[in-house]
Amino acid sequence: MRDHIDIFAAEILDHQEVAPEHFVMTLDAPSIAERSRPGQFVMVRSLGTWDPLLPRAFSIYHADAEAGCIQIMYREVGRGTQRLRLHEPGQRVHLWGPLGTHFPLPEGERVVLVGGGVGVPPLVYWATYMAQLTVPMDVIALIGAAKQEFLVGLEHLRRARAEVRVATDDGSAGHHGYVTELLPELLEDGRASVYACGPMGMLAAVSRIAEAREVPTWLALEAPMACGMGACLGCTVPLRAGGFARVCTEGPVFPAASIAW
Ligand code: FES
């Protein structure tokens, strides 16, 4: 049975540009903040307009049950996020969630996070969540971006006691190349759990590297979503066992080995 989903007009408490083209929106959403878990997402749509018609799905970046608010991070890439960017604190957006599955607890105490582009937010939430567990985790976060200015969430990861290593496509910070090139050496002893979110090509590479070393790996998939509730079938991914899964309801978190790349 589906968990309860809250749908309401949420007040924007804060809205900041945190990097070029990247924004963090803080929303007054006590019921979502209380029940959400890392990996889950919300749907957001501007109020008072039908342009664009469809809502957008955003991974939860932070959830503070005590303060009763959640944060999403997004990159301004299309019509929906261009319109969202214009919203100011005090205005409201149509919000529903929390939606989808969440990251399961790691096997063992060593965790590697792999994030690319706007795949970083759920990993920041996950690192923050793990930092509050009674069993201390040894967390290494591999974060990739096209260039240094687009590296986001690093301070939050460090605050959650994660060791952060970065990679950029243009070599302006950290490793010059793909973030996945940093992964193999961390998995040689096979004693880690891997969690990743980012572009599908990056996730496919993470999956290949981790599977070859028999490391348990969980991916938070991104897909175009029109409803977020399993009704439109617009977000399906092919499964290795055959058939398809809806990212919005069976996911977004999947075992890497379950996806047919
Ligand atoms: Fe409609 Fe997933 S977004 S079924």
Short mmCIF file of C-alpha atoms and ligand atoms in Angstrom, two decimals, residues 224-235 246-249, ligand 1:
data_model
loop_
_atom_site.label_atom_id
_atom_site.label_comp_id
_atom_site.label_asym_id
_atom_site.label_seq_id
_atom_site.Cartn_x
_atom_site.Cartn_y
_atom_site.Cartn_z
CA PRO A 224 11.28 12.78 -16.71
CA MET A 225 8.20 12.66 -14.48
CA ALA A 226 4.75 13.96 -15.28
CA CYS A 227 2.73 12.66 -12.33
CA GLY A 228 5.16 11.24 -9.78
CA MET A 229 2.52 8.76 -8.67
CA GLY A 230 2.73 5.83 -11.06
CA ALA A 231 -0.14 6.86 -13.33
CA CYS A 232 1.40 8.18 -16.57
CA LEU A 233 4.14 5.56 -17.26
CA GLY A 234 6.40 8.36 -18.46
CA CYS A 235 9.31 7.45 -16.20
CA ARG A 246 8.42 3.09 -12.83
CA VAL A 247 11.12 5.32 -11.39
CA CYS A 248 8.56 7.34 -9.43
CA THR A 249 6.99 4.46 -7.51
FE1 FES B 1 4.03 9.17 -14.00
FE2 FES B 1 6.15 7.86 -13.03
S1 FES B 1 5.94 9.97 -13.39
S2 FES B 1 4.30 7.01 -13.79
#
